[in-house]
C-alpha cells in the first residue's frame, strides 16, 4: 500500500501522524511511505530521519494526497484539505465528527474511508487511541499547576513538595481515570499531599492499592468537594461522562470558599469542563482569574509537548496502521473489532450511529 503522511496545517499543531520508526516498520512490510517535506519538524523529526527510515519525501501536501492509498495524520482535515481527499482513500486520524457538521458533510462528499482514532474501541470499552493523550495531559496538569502556584504567576506561592519543616502543597484530583491517575502520580512524586475523588469504587480501590499512602481516596460528592476545595492549593479536573458534557462539580459560588491564588487545571475543558467558570484557553494565553482563583483551561494540552505526544500517539496507532496496510481496510476491519469501531464514514455513507444522532440525519442510516 502507498501510505501518505502530510504536514499538519491546523493552527498550532506540531504533531505528526508517523515517526521514522513507523516508516521503518511499513517499509519492512513492503509498503511505500510518502512524507511531506517538513511534516515532522515540529516534533523534532527531520526529512533526513524519514528518508533514512525508507520514506520518500514529497514537496507538497497535494502530492502526498494524490500518491497515497491511505493518509495517516493527527488532526481532522481542515477546509484546505477537503478537496485533496479522493474516492476510496483511507484517512486514519482524529475526526471528532459529532462536533462539526461541515467536516462530516465534506467527508461524505469526498467519498473517502474515514477511520477515527477517537472511536477505535477495545472490547472492554476503553479507547486505546485517546488514552496516550490523556496520559500526557494528566502528567502535564501537575507541571502547569505547579508553575501557576508561583506568586509571579498569580498563584498562592506554594511549592508543591514543601521543604523540611514546611508542609507540602495539597492537590485535589477530580476523577480517577487516566488523567486523574497520571496527575496523582506526578503530584505524589513531587511529594505533594493528594486527595483523589471518583464515583467509581473500582477506580478508587485501584488507586488505593497502587499509590503511596500520601494519596488519599474519597468518594466524589458535593459535600466532600465543598470540604476539600477550602484547603487544597491545586485542583485538577479529570472527570469524564462518556459522550456527554462534563458535570459542573465546582460551581461559581464555590470559588469564594477557596483561598486566593488557588489554581484549577480543568483538563476536562474539551468536554465543557467540570468547573462552571471554565472556558477554553490556548497555550498563548493559558489562564484567566475569577475571584482570585487561577483557571488553566487549555483544550489541547498535549500540543505543547509535540515530541512526547507524537511518539505516544504513534506508538498506539502504528499496529492499526500496519494492519490496515497489510490487509486493506475491509479485511482489517473484519478481523479487528477495535478497528471496526473506528469506521465512521465509508465512501459517502455515515456508519457511526452517534454522528447520525448528533445531526438528526435518520435518512443516512445504513
Ligand atoms: N485538555 C486536554 O488537552 C485534554 C487532553 C486529554 C484528555 N482530556 C479530557 O480529560 C477528561 C478525562 O479523560 P480521561 O481519559 O481521564 O477519562 P476517563 O474515562 O479515563 O476518566 C474519567 C473519570 O471520571 C470519573 N467520574 C465520572 N463522574 C465523576 C464525578 N461526578 N466525580 C468524580 N469522578 C467522576 C469516572 O468514573 C472516570 O474514572 C476528558 O474530558 C478528556 O477528553 C483533555
mmCIF file of C-alpha atoms and ligand atoms in Angstrom:
data_model
loop_
_atom_site.group_PDB
_atom_site.id
_atom_site.type_symbol
_atom_site.label_atom_id
_atom_site.label_comp_id
_atom_site.label_asym_id
_atom_site.label_seq_id
_atom_site.Cartn_x
_atom_site.Cartn_y
_atom_site.Cartn_z
ATOM 1 C CA UNK A 1 0.000 0.000 0.000
ATOM 2 C CA UNK A 2 1.063 3.600 -0.557
ATOM 3 C CA UNK A 3 0.830 5.429 2.761
ATOM 4 C CA UNK A 4 0.958 9.233 2.969
ATOM 5 C CA UNK A 5 1.948 11.400 5.938
ATOM 6 C CA UNK A 6 1.052 15.067 5.338
ATOM 7 C CA UNK A 7 2.221 18.013 7.440
ATOM 8 C CA UNK A 8 -0.495 19.163 9.853
ATOM 9 C CA UNK A 9 -1.759 22.568 8.779
ATOM 10 C CA UNK A 10 -4.228 23.216 11.590
ATOM 11 C CA UNK A 11 -3.206 26.238 13.652
ATOM 12 C CA UNK A 12 -0.639 25.463 16.359
ATOM 13 C CA UNK A 13 -0.466 21.733 15.604
ATOM 14 C CA UNK A 14 3.129 20.475 15.693
ATOM 15 C CA UNK A 15 2.465 16.758 15.989
ATOM 16 C CA UNK A 16 2.849 14.394 13.020
ATOM 17 C CA UNK A 17 0.996 11.172 12.183
ATOM 18 C CA UNK A 18 4.039 8.918 11.907
ATOM 19 C CA UNK A 19 7.581 8.808 13.277
ATOM 20 C CA UNK A 20 10.578 7.429 11.366
ATOM 21 C CA UNK A 21 10.120 4.230 13.428
ATOM 22 C CA UNK A 22 6.656 3.813 11.875
ATOM 23 C CA UNK A 23 8.030 4.403 8.387
ATOM 24 C CA UNK A 24 10.685 1.754 9.036
ATOM 25 C CA UNK A 25 8.039 -0.855 10.000
ATOM 26 C CA UNK A 26 5.855 -0.109 6.979
ATOM 27 C CA UNK A 27 8.774 -0.222 4.555
ATOM 28 C CA UNK A 28 9.894 -3.510 6.144
ATOM 29 C CA UNK A 29 6.417 -4.826 5.272
ATOM 30 C CA UNK A 30 6.906 -3.790 1.620
ATOM 31 C CA UNK A 31 4.766 -0.657 1.690
ATOM 32 C CA UNK A 32 5.707 2.724 0.239
ATOM 33 C CA UNK A 33 5.593 5.726 2.554
ATOM 34 C CA UNK A 34 5.339 9.320 1.298
ATOM 35 C CA UNK A 35 6.123 12.007 3.855
ATOM 36 C CA UNK A 36 5.544 15.685 3.146
ATOM 37 C CA UNK A 37 8.707 17.738 3.479
ATOM 38 C CA UNK A 38 8.901 19.292 6.946
ATOM 39 C CA UNK A 39 5.994 17.207 8.304
ATOM 40 C CA UNK A 40 7.972 16.093 11.365
ATOM 41 C CA UNK A 41 9.890 19.321 12.024
ATOM 42 C CA UNK A 42 7.612 20.438 14.869
ATOM 43 C CA UNK A 43 8.120 17.128 16.660
ATOM 44 C CA UNK A 44 11.865 17.021 16.079
ATOM 45 C CA UNK A 45 11.900 14.537 13.161
ATOM 46 C CA UNK A 46 13.690 15.849 10.091
ATOM 47 C CA UNK A 47 13.282 14.896 6.422
ATOM 48 C CA UNK A 48 16.631 13.069 6.575
ATOM 49 C CA UNK A 49 15.377 10.923 9.503
ATOM 50 C CA UNK A 50 12.374 9.840 7.438
ATOM 51 C CA UNK A 51 14.493 9.204 4.353
ATOM 52 C CA UNK A 52 16.911 7.094 6.344
ATOM 53 C CA UNK A 53 13.955 5.022 7.553
ATOM 54 C CA UNK A 54 12.935 4.442 3.923
ATOM 55 C CA UNK A 55 10.359 7.156 3.226
ATOM 56 C CA UNK A 56 10.069 9.186 0.043
ATOM 57 C CA UNK A 57 9.872 12.878 0.916
ATOM 58 C CA UNK A 58 7.499 14.908 -1.298
ATOM 59 C CA UNK A 59 7.388 18.686 -1.549
ATOM 60 C CA UNK A 60 3.686 19.436 -1.305
ATOM 61 C CA UNK A 61 0.641 18.269 0.570
ATOM 62 C CA UNK A 62 -1.132 17.866 -2.781
ATOM 63 C CA UNK A 63 1.449 15.327 -3.933
ATOM 64 C CA UNK A 64 1.143 13.316 -0.712
ATOM 65 C CA UNK A 65 -2.649 13.041 -1.019
ATOM 66 C CA UNK A 66 -2.527 12.351 -4.744
ATOM 67 C CA UNK A 67 0.012 9.495 -4.462
ATOM 68 C CA UNK A 68 -1.404 7.680 -1.404
ATOM 69 C CA UNK A 69 -3.989 4.959 -0.814
ATOM 70 C CA UNK A 70 -4.073 5.767 2.889
ATOM 71 C CA UNK A 71 -3.402 9.033 4.732
ATOM 72 C CA UNK A 72 -2.182 8.844 8.329
ATOM 73 C CA UNK A 73 -2.324 12.101 10.263
ATOM 74 C CA UNK A 74 -3.227 13.636 13.625
ATOM 75 C CA UNK A 75 -5.989 16.251 13.404
ATOM 76 C CA UNK A 76 -9.188 16.296 11.377
ATOM 77 C CA UNK A 77 -8.742 17.648 7.834
ATOM 78 C CA UNK A 78 -9.388 21.383 7.629
ATOM 79 C CA UNK A 79 -11.102 23.159 4.738
ATOM 80 C CA UNK A 80 -7.951 23.433 2.612
ATOM 81 C CA UNK A 81 -7.552 19.655 2.757
ATOM 82 C CA UNK A 82 -11.119 18.603 1.966
ATOM 83 C CA UNK A 83 -10.676 18.574 -1.805
ATOM 84 C CA UNK A 84 -7.412 16.637 -1.601
ATOM 85 C CA UNK A 85 -9.197 13.522 -0.341
ATOM 86 C CA UNK A 86 -10.039 11.044 -3.074
ATOM 87 C CA UNK A 87 -12.815 8.497 -3.504
ATOM 88 C CA UNK A 88 -11.955 5.287 -1.629
ATOM 89 C CA UNK A 89 -8.882 6.809 0.039
ATOM 90 C CA UNK A 90 -8.477 5.738 3.666
ATOM 91 C CA UNK A 91 -7.975 8.623 6.119
ATOM 92 C CA UNK A 92 -6.866 7.491 9.576
ATOM 93 C CA UNK A 93 -6.814 10.380 12.077
ATOM 94 C CA UNK A 94 -8.755 12.127 14.890
ATOM 95 C CA UNK A 95 -12.007 13.398 13.330
ATOM 96 C CA UNK A 96 -14.473 14.224 16.190
ATOM 97 C CA UNK A 97 -17.258 14.322 13.581
ATOM 98 C CA UNK A 98 -20.112 14.964 16.018
ATOM 99 C CA UNK A 99 -18.676 18.405 16.731
ATOM 100 C CA UNK A 100 -18.611 19.553 13.081
ATOM 101 C CA UNK A 101 -21.418 19.163 10.587
ATOM 102 C CA UNK A 102 -19.323 20.914 7.937
ATOM 103 C CA UNK A 103 -16.495 18.395 8.245
ATOM 104 C CA UNK A 104 -18.955 15.491 8.223
ATOM 105 C CA UNK A 105 -20.680 16.752 5.070
ATOM 106 C CA UNK A 106 -17.324 17.344 3.383
ATOM 107 C CA UNK A 107 -16.139 13.808 4.119
ATOM 108 C CA UNK A 108 -19.427 12.323 2.876
ATOM 109 C CA UNK A 109 -18.991 14.354 -0.268
ATOM 110 C CA UNK A 110 -15.357 13.261 -0.826
ATOM 111 C CA UNK A 111 -16.320 9.554 -0.505
ATOM 112 C CA UNK A 112 -13.195 8.585 1.396
ATOM 113 C CA UNK A 113 -12.980 5.908 4.111
ATOM 114 C CA UNK A 114 -12.756 7.800 7.396
ATOM 115 C CA UNK A 115 -11.433 5.794 10.341
ATOM 116 C CA UNK A 116 -11.433 7.918 13.504
ATOM 117 C CA UNK A 117 -8.803 7.420 16.205
ATOM 118 C CA UNK A 118 -11.224 8.536 18.915
ATOM 119 C CA UNK A 119 -13.783 5.805 18.253
ATOM 120 C CA UNK A 120 -11.379 2.855 17.948
ATOM 121 C CA UNK A 121 -12.543 0.871 20.951
ATOM 122 C CA UNK A 122 -11.256 -2.166 22.812
ATOM 123 C CA UNK A 123 -13.588 -4.995 23.873
ATOM 124 C CA UNK A 124 -13.674 -3.610 27.434
ATOM 125 C CA UNK A 125 -14.964 -0.246 26.179
ATOM 126 C CA UNK A 126 -11.674 1.633 26.611
ATOM 127 C CA UNK A 127 -10.434 3.946 23.856
ATOM 128 C CA UNK A 128 -6.807 2.982 23.166
ATOM 129 C CA UNK A 129 -6.032 5.861 20.803
ATOM 130 C CA UNK A 130 -7.288 8.517 23.248
ATOM 131 C CA UNK A 131 -5.504 7.100 26.301
ATOM 132 C CA UNK A 132 -1.981 8.375 25.497
ATOM 133 C CA UNK A 133 -3.197 11.977 25.113
ATOM 134 C CA UNK A 134 -4.942 11.735 28.490
ATOM 135 C CA UNK A 135 -1.710 10.385 29.948
ATOM 136 C CA UNK A 136 0.199 13.358 28.574
ATOM 137 C CA UNK A 137 -2.426 15.863 29.768
ATOM 138 C CA UNK A 138 -2.669 14.285 33.229
ATOM 139 C CA UNK A 139 1.066 14.471 33.808
ATOM 140 C CA UNK A 140 1.299 17.950 32.328
ATOM 141 C CA UNK A 141 -1.513 19.198 34.559
ATOM 142 C CA UNK A 142 0.761 18.984 37.592
ATOM 143 C CA UNK A 143 3.681 20.654 35.798
ATOM 144 C CA UNK A 144 1.427 23.542 34.773
ATOM 145 C CA UNK A 145 -0.321 23.681 38.123
ATOM 146 C CA UNK A 146 2.993 23.835 39.968
ATOM 147 C CA UNK A 147 4.081 26.728 37.754
ATOM 148 C CA UNK A 148 0.887 28.757 38.248
ATOM 149 C CA UNK A 149 1.044 28.249 42.016
ATOM 150 C CA UNK A 150 4.100 30.508 41.963
ATOM 151 C CA UNK A 151 3.468 34.071 43.110
ATOM 152 C CA UNK A 152 4.665 35.840 39.928
ATOM 153 C CA UNK A 153 2.133 33.696 38.036
ATOM 154 C CA UNK A 154 -0.654 34.868 40.424
ATOM 155 C CA UNK A 155 -0.705 31.649 42.469
ATOM 156 C CA UNK A 156 -0.631 31.147 46.242
ATOM 157 C CA UNK A 157 3.145 30.982 46.338
ATOM 158 C CA UNK A 158 3.243 27.337 47.398
ATOM 159 C CA UNK A 159 5.960 24.831 46.463
ATOM 160 C CA UNK A 160 4.141 21.547 45.883
ATOM 161 C CA UNK A 161 6.789 19.393 47.516
ATOM 162 C CA UNK A 162 7.266 21.674 50.537
ATOM 163 C CA UNK A 163 10.702 21.627 52.206
ATOM 164 C CA UNK A 164 11.897 20.186 55.527
ATOM 165 C CA UNK A 165 9.907 21.984 58.211
ATOM 166 C CA UNK A 166 7.177 23.187 55.780
ATOM 167 C CA UNK A 167 4.168 21.067 54.858
ATOM 168 C CA UNK A 168 3.854 20.094 51.179
ATOM 169 C CA UNK A 169 1.190 21.546 48.900
ATOM 170 C CA UNK A 170 -2.210 19.869 48.663
ATOM 171 C CA UNK A 171 -3.584 18.618 45.341
ATOM 172 C CA UNK A 172 -7.239 17.687 44.810
ATOM 173 C CA UNK A 173 -7.870 15.462 41.787
ATOM 174 C CA UNK A 174 -11.442 15.110 40.493
ATOM 175 C CA UNK A 175 -11.797 11.818 38.614
ATOM 176 C CA UNK A 176 -9.568 8.767 39.000
ATOM 177 C CA UNK A 177 -9.470 7.906 35.294
ATOM 178 C CA UNK A 178 -6.451 8.132 33.006
ATOM 179 C CA UNK A 179 -5.929 11.887 33.515
ATOM 180 C CA UNK A 180 -6.582 11.702 37.264
ATOM 181 C CA UNK A 181 -4.262 8.798 37.987
ATOM 182 C CA UNK A 182 -1.390 10.266 35.976
ATOM 183 C CA UNK A 183 -1.860 13.617 37.709
ATOM 184 C CA UNK A 184 -1.977 11.976 41.140
ATOM 185 C CA UNK A 185 1.163 10.009 40.364
ATOM 186 C CA UNK A 186 3.099 13.127 39.324
ATOM 187 C CA UNK A 187 1.903 15.146 42.306
ATOM 188 C CA UNK A 188 2.758 12.318 44.683
ATOM 189 C CA UNK A 189 6.185 12.043 43.071
ATOM 190 C CA UNK A 190 6.822 15.694 43.878
ATOM 191 C CA UNK A 191 5.921 14.984 47.486
ATOM 192 C CA UNK A 192 2.552 16.780 47.496
ATOM 193 C CA UNK A 193 -0.373 15.559 49.559
ATOM 194 C CA UNK A 194 -3.002 14.230 47.114
ATOM 195 C CA UNK A 195 -6.736 13.683 47.548
ATOM 196 C CA UNK A 196 -8.400 11.906 44.629
ATOM 197 C CA UNK A 197 -12.183 11.637 44.201
ATOM 198 C CA UNK A 198 -14.277 9.431 41.954
ATOM 199 C CA UNK A 199 -17.769 7.931 41.893
ATOM 200 C CA UNK A 200 -16.416 4.612 40.645
ATOM 201 C CA UNK A 201 -15.355 2.475 43.609
ATOM 202 C CA UNK A 202 -13.347 0.136 41.367
ATOM 203 C CA UNK A 203 -11.142 3.062 40.339
ATOM 204 C CA UNK A 204 -10.743 4.196 43.939
ATOM 205 C CA UNK A 205 -9.808 0.659 45.048
ATOM 206 C CA UNK A 206 -7.199 0.505 42.307
ATOM 207 C CA UNK A 207 -5.714 3.891 43.268
ATOM 208 C CA UNK A 208 -5.693 2.858 46.904
ATOM 209 C CA UNK A 209 -3.816 -0.337 46.010
ATOM 210 C CA UNK A 210 -1.129 1.165 43.794
ATOM 211 C CA UNK A 211 -0.461 4.662 45.172
ATOM 212 C CA UNK A 212 1.653 5.623 48.170
ATOM 213 C CA UNK A 213 -0.084 6.487 51.437
ATOM 214 C CA UNK A 214 0.030 10.249 50.868
ATOM 215 C CA UNK A 215 -2.500 9.737 48.040
ATOM 216 C CA UNK A 216 -5.877 9.517 49.772
ATOM 217 C CA UNK A 217 -9.058 8.349 48.024
ATOM 218 C CA UNK A 218 -12.544 9.635 48.785
ATOM 219 C CA UNK A 219 -15.938 9.234 47.185
ATOM 220 C CA UNK A 220 -16.905 12.116 44.925
ATOM 221 C CA UNK A 221 -19.950 14.040 46.131
ATOM 222 C CA UNK A 222 -20.790 17.703 46.648
ATOM 223 C CA UNK A 223 -20.202 17.508 50.395
ATOM 224 C CA UNK A 224 -16.647 16.213 50.016
ATOM 225 C CA UNK A 225 -15.815 18.587 47.174
ATOM 226 C CA UNK A 226 -17.025 21.629 49.182
ATOM 227 C CA UNK A 227 -14.921 20.430 52.124
ATOM 228 C CA UNK A 228 -11.701 19.892 50.155
ATOM 229 C CA UNK A 229 -11.632 22.972 47.945
ATOM 230 C CA UNK A 230 -11.114 25.098 51.092
ATOM 231 C CA UNK A 231 -7.670 23.736 51.910
ATOM 232 C CA UNK A 232 -6.243 22.361 48.644
ATOM 233 C CA UNK A 233 -3.826 24.501 46.617
ATOM 234 C CA UNK A 234 -4.190 22.859 43.221
ATOM 235 C CA UNK A 235 -7.346 21.300 41.791
ATOM 236 C CA UNK A 236 -7.232 19.042 38.727
ATOM 237 C CA UNK A 237 -10.426 18.394 36.735
ATOM 238 C CA UNK A 238 -10.237 14.966 35.099
ATOM 239 C CA UNK A 239 -13.884 13.867 35.048
ATOM 240 C CA UNK A 240 -15.479 12.285 32.023
ATOM 241 C CA UNK A 241 -19.029 11.133 31.346
ATOM 242 C CA UNK A 242 -18.655 9.241 28.068
ATOM 243 C CA UNK A 243 -20.285 11.141 25.207
ATOM 244 C CA UNK A 244 -21.751 13.846 27.448
ATOM 245 C CA UNK A 245 -20.805 17.239 28.802
ATOM 246 C CA UNK A 246 -18.705 17.028 31.977
ATOM 247 C CA UNK A 247 -20.726 17.713 35.151
ATOM 248 C CA UNK A 248 -20.088 21.052 36.918
ATOM 249 C CA UNK A 249 -18.667 19.671 40.150
ATOM 250 C CA UNK A 250 -17.346 23.098 41.157
ATOM 251 C CA UNK A 251 -19.891 25.876 40.745
ATOM 252 C CA UNK A 252 -19.138 29.593 40.590
ATOM 253 C CA UNK A 253 -20.278 30.222 44.182
ATOM 254 C CA UNK A 254 -17.674 27.724 45.443
ATOM 255 C CA UNK A 255 -14.764 29.846 44.191
ATOM 256 C CA UNK A 256 -15.323 32.166 47.146
ATOM 257 C CA UNK A 257 -14.593 29.274 49.512
ATOM 258 C CA UNK A 258 -11.132 28.766 48.004
ATOM 259 C CA UNK A 259 -8.058 30.600 49.208
ATOM 260 C CA UNK A 260 -6.775 33.395 46.928
ATOM 261 C CA UNK A 261 -4.211 32.006 44.498
ATOM 262 C CA UNK A 262 -5.700 28.510 44.383
ATOM 263 C CA UNK A 263 -5.089 27.033 40.921
ATOM 264 C CA UNK A 264 -7.592 24.987 38.928
ATOM 265 C CA UNK A 265 -6.328 22.986 35.929
ATOM 266 C CA UNK A 266 -9.521 21.824 34.229
ATOM 267 C CA UNK A 267 -8.263 19.150 31.847
ATOM 268 C CA UNK A 268 -11.869 18.194 31.064
ATOM 269 C CA UNK A 269 -12.326 21.567 29.328
ATOM 270 C CA UNK A 270 -12.690 19.789 25.976
ATOM 271 C CA UNK A 271 -15.951 18.290 27.245
ATOM 272 C CA UNK A 272 -17.143 21.587 28.691
ATOM 273 C CA UNK A 273 -15.094 21.312 31.903
ATOM 274 C CA UNK A 274 -16.045 20.184 35.409
ATOM 275 C CA UNK A 275 -15.901 23.730 36.777
ATOM 276 C CA UNK A 276 -18.756 26.129 35.995
ATOM 277 C CA UNK A 277 -16.398 29.035 35.277
ATOM 278 C CA UNK A 278 -14.216 27.065 32.831
ATOM 279 C CA UNK A 279 -13.844 28.366 29.285
ATOM 280 C CA UNK A 280 -11.314 27.081 26.743
ATOM 281 C CA UNK A 281 -7.951 28.846 26.619
ATOM 282 C CA UNK A 282 -4.871 28.461 24.413
ATOM 283 C CA UNK A 283 -1.154 27.902 25.015
ATOM 284 C CA UNK A 284 -0.576 31.554 24.060
ATOM 285 C CA UNK A 285 -2.952 32.740 26.767
ATOM 286 C CA UNK A 286 -3.487 29.762 29.077
ATOM 287 C CA UNK A 287 -5.020 31.280 32.219
ATOM 288 C CA UNK A 288 -7.658 33.655 33.495
ATOM 289 C CA UNK A 289 -8.588 34.614 37.026
ATOM 290 C CA UNK A 290 -12.021 34.724 38.630
ATOM 291 C CA UNK A 291 -12.489 35.540 42.333
ATOM 292 C CA UNK A 292 -8.691 35.278 42.818
ATOM 293 C CA UNK A 293 -8.720 31.675 41.581
ATOM 294 C CA UNK A 294 -6.371 30.934 38.677
ATOM 295 C CA UNK A 295 -8.045 28.889 35.917
ATOM 296 C CA UNK A 296 -5.838 26.973 33.443
ATOM 297 C CA UNK A 297 -8.134 25.536 30.744
ATOM 298 C CA UNK A 298 -6.062 24.742 27.645
ATOM 299 C CA UNK A 299 -8.103 22.471 25.394
ATOM 300 C CA UNK A 300 -5.132 20.847 23.624
ATOM 301 C CA UNK A 301 -2.566 20.423 26.366
ATOM 302 C CA UNK A 302 -0.548 17.700 24.523
ATOM 303 C CA UNK A 303 0.116 20.251 21.744
ATOM 304 C CA UNK A 304 2.713 21.922 23.979
ATOM 305 C CA UNK A 305 4.861 18.795 24.092
ATOM 306 C CA UNK A 306 4.723 17.581 20.473
ATOM 307 C CA UNK A 307 7.707 15.256 20.697
ATOM 308 C CA UNK A 308 6.285 13.259 23.612
ATOM 309 C CA UNK A 309 2.746 13.428 22.213
ATOM 310 C CA UNK A 310 3.735 12.321 18.714
ATOM 311 C CA UNK A 311 5.703 9.332 19.969
ATOM 312 C CA UNK A 312 2.974 8.404 22.487
ATOM 313 C CA UNK A 313 0.282 8.624 19.800
ATOM 314 C CA UNK A 314 2.160 6.789 17.071
ATOM 315 C CA UNK A 315 3.153 4.001 19.479
ATOM 316 C CA UNK A 316 -0.523 3.078 19.685
ATOM 317 C CA UNK A 317 -1.643 3.906 16.143
ATOM 318 C CA UNK A 318 1.142 2.007 14.359
ATOM 319 C CA UNK A 319 -0.205 -1.532 14.960
ATOM 320 C CA UNK A 320 -3.507 -0.446 13.374
ATOM 321 C CA UNK A 321 -1.737 1.340 10.502
ATOM 322 C CA UNK A 322 0.215 -1.842 9.796
ATOM 323 C CA UNK A 323 -2.927 -3.948 9.882
ATOM 324 C CA UNK A 324 -4.726 -1.566 7.503
ATOM 325 C CA UNK A 325 -1.758 -1.531 5.137
ATOM 326 C CA UNK A 326 -1.171 -5.293 5.206
ATOM 327 C CA UNK A 327 -4.786 -6.417 4.884
ATOM 328 C CA UNK A 328 -6.582 -3.470 3.271
ATOM 329 C CA UNK A 329 -9.234 -1.601 5.288
ATOM 330 C CA UNK A 330 -12.117 -4.016 4.624
ATOM 331 C CA UNK A 331 -10.337 -7.175 5.741
ATOM 332 C CA UNK A 332 -8.551 -5.374 8.588
ATOM 333 C CA UNK A 333 -11.886 -4.109 9.954
ATOM 334 C CA UNK A 334 -13.469 -7.544 9.525
ATOM 335 C CA UNK A 335 -10.702 -9.160 11.557
ATOM 336 C CA UNK A 336 -10.287 -6.477 14.205
ATOM 337 C CA UNK A 337 -13.277 -5.428 16.323
ATOM 338 C CA UNK A 338 -11.467 -2.336 17.673
ATOM 339 C CA UNK A 339 -10.660 -1.035 14.223
ATOM 340 C CA UNK A 340 -14.183 -1.751 13.023
ATOM 341 C CA UNK A 341 -15.461 0.609 15.738
ATOM 342 C CA UNK A 342 -13.246 3.286 14.209
ATOM 343 C CA UNK A 343 -15.133 3.260 10.894
ATOM 344 C CA UNK A 344 -17.161 6.486 10.798
ATOM 345 C CA UNK A 345 -17.823 7.300 7.142
ATOM 346 C CA UNK A 346 -17.323 4.840 4.294
ATOM 347 C CA UNK A 347 -17.437 6.071 0.721
ATOM 348 C CA UNK A 348 -20.161 8.644 1.349
ATOM 349 C CA UNK A 349 -22.142 6.754 3.985
ATOM 350 C CA UNK A 350 -22.137 7.603 7.675
ATOM 351 C CA UNK A 351 -21.960 4.331 9.577
ATOM 352 C CA UNK A 352 -21.244 5.561 13.105
ATOM 353 C CA UNK A 353 -24.578 5.899 14.907
ATOM 354 C CA UNK A 354 -23.551 8.794 17.182
ATOM 355 C CA UNK A 355 -22.838 11.039 14.188
ATOM 356 C CA UNK A 356 -26.248 10.324 12.703
ATOM 357 C CA UNK A 357 -27.857 11.101 16.053
ATOM 358 C CA UNK A 358 -25.802 14.263 16.577
ATOM 359 C CA UNK A 359 -27.235 15.823 13.427
ATOM 360 C CA UNK A 360 -30.635 14.037 13.335
ATOM 361 C CA UNK A 361 -29.785 12.502 9.971
ATOM 362 C CA UNK A 362 -32.112 9.494 10.027
ATOM 363 C CA UNK A 363 -32.172 9.367 6.244
ATOM 364 C CA UNK A 364 -28.498 8.484 6.013
ATOM 365 C CA UNK A 365 -28.696 5.440 8.282
ATOM 366 C CA UNK A 366 -27.316 2.328 6.580
HETATM 367 N N1 LIG B 1 -7.328 19.396 27.786
HETATM 368 C C1 LIG B 1 -6.686 18.462 27.117
HETATM 369 O O1 LIG B 1 -5.725 18.730 26.411
HETATM 370 C C2 LIG B 1 -7.093 17.029 27.279
HETATM 371 C C3 LIG B 1 -6.237 16.011 26.849
HETATM 372 C C4 LIG B 1 -6.632 14.673 27.064
HETATM 373 C C5 LIG B 1 -7.878 14.403 27.653
HETATM 374 N N2 LIG B 1 -8.694 15.436 28.030
HETATM 375 C C6 LIG B 1 -10.004 15.221 28.699
HETATM 376 O O2 LIG B 1 -9.822 14.856 30.059
HETATM 377 C C7 LIG B 1 -11.044 14.242 30.504
HETATM 378 C C8 LIG B 1 -10.718 12.976 31.288
HETATM 379 O O3 LIG B 1 -10.216 11.994 30.403
HETATM 380 P P1 LIG B 1 -9.794 10.525 30.901
HETATM 381 O O4 LIG B 1 -9.134 9.861 29.758
HETATM 382 O O5 LIG B 1 -9.109 10.590 32.198
HETATM 383 O O6 LIG B 1 -11.226 9.869 31.135
HETATM 384 P P2 LIG B 1 -11.524 8.523 31.961
HETATM 385 O O7 LIG B 1 -12.811 7.985 31.422
HETATM 386 O O8 LIG B 1 -10.327 7.642 31.992
HETATM 387 O O9 LIG B 1 -11.748 9.055 33.462
HETATM 388 C C9 LIG B 1 -12.839 9.838 33.846
HETATM 389 C C10 LIG B 1 -13.152 9.507 35.292
HETATM 390 O O10 LIG B 1 -14.142 10.430 35.771
HETATM 391 C C11 LIG B 1 -14.902 9.716 36.712
HETATM 392 N N3 LIG B 1 -16.105 10.440 37.074
HETATM 393 C C12 LIG B 1 -17.309 10.477 36.446
HETATM 394 N N4 LIG B 1 -18.172 11.244 37.154
HETATM 395 C C13 LIG B 1 -17.488 11.708 38.246
HETATM 396 C C14 LIG B 1 -17.822 12.544 39.342
HETATM 397 N N5 LIG B 1 -19.042 13.067 39.466
HETATM 398 N N6 LIG B 1 -16.870 12.806 40.272
HETATM 399 C C15 LIG B 1 -15.619 12.295 40.154
HETATM 400 N N7 LIG B 1 -15.256 11.472 39.138
HETATM 401 C C16 LIG B 1 -16.182 11.192 38.202
HETATM 402 C C17 LIG B 1 -15.137 8.380 36.039
HETATM 403 O O11 LIG B 1 -15.587 7.392 36.959
HETATM 404 C C18 LIG B 1 -13.734 8.096 35.485
HETATM 405 O O12 LIG B 1 -12.955 7.346 36.404
HETATM 406 C C19 LIG B 1 -11.858 14.006 29.232
HETATM 407 O O13 LIG B 1 -12.819 15.008 29.111
HETATM 408 C C20 LIG B 1 -10.839 14.101 28.139
HETATM 409 O O14 LIG B 1 -11.420 14.461 26.902
HETATM 410 C C21 LIG B 1 -8.321 16.732 27.838
#
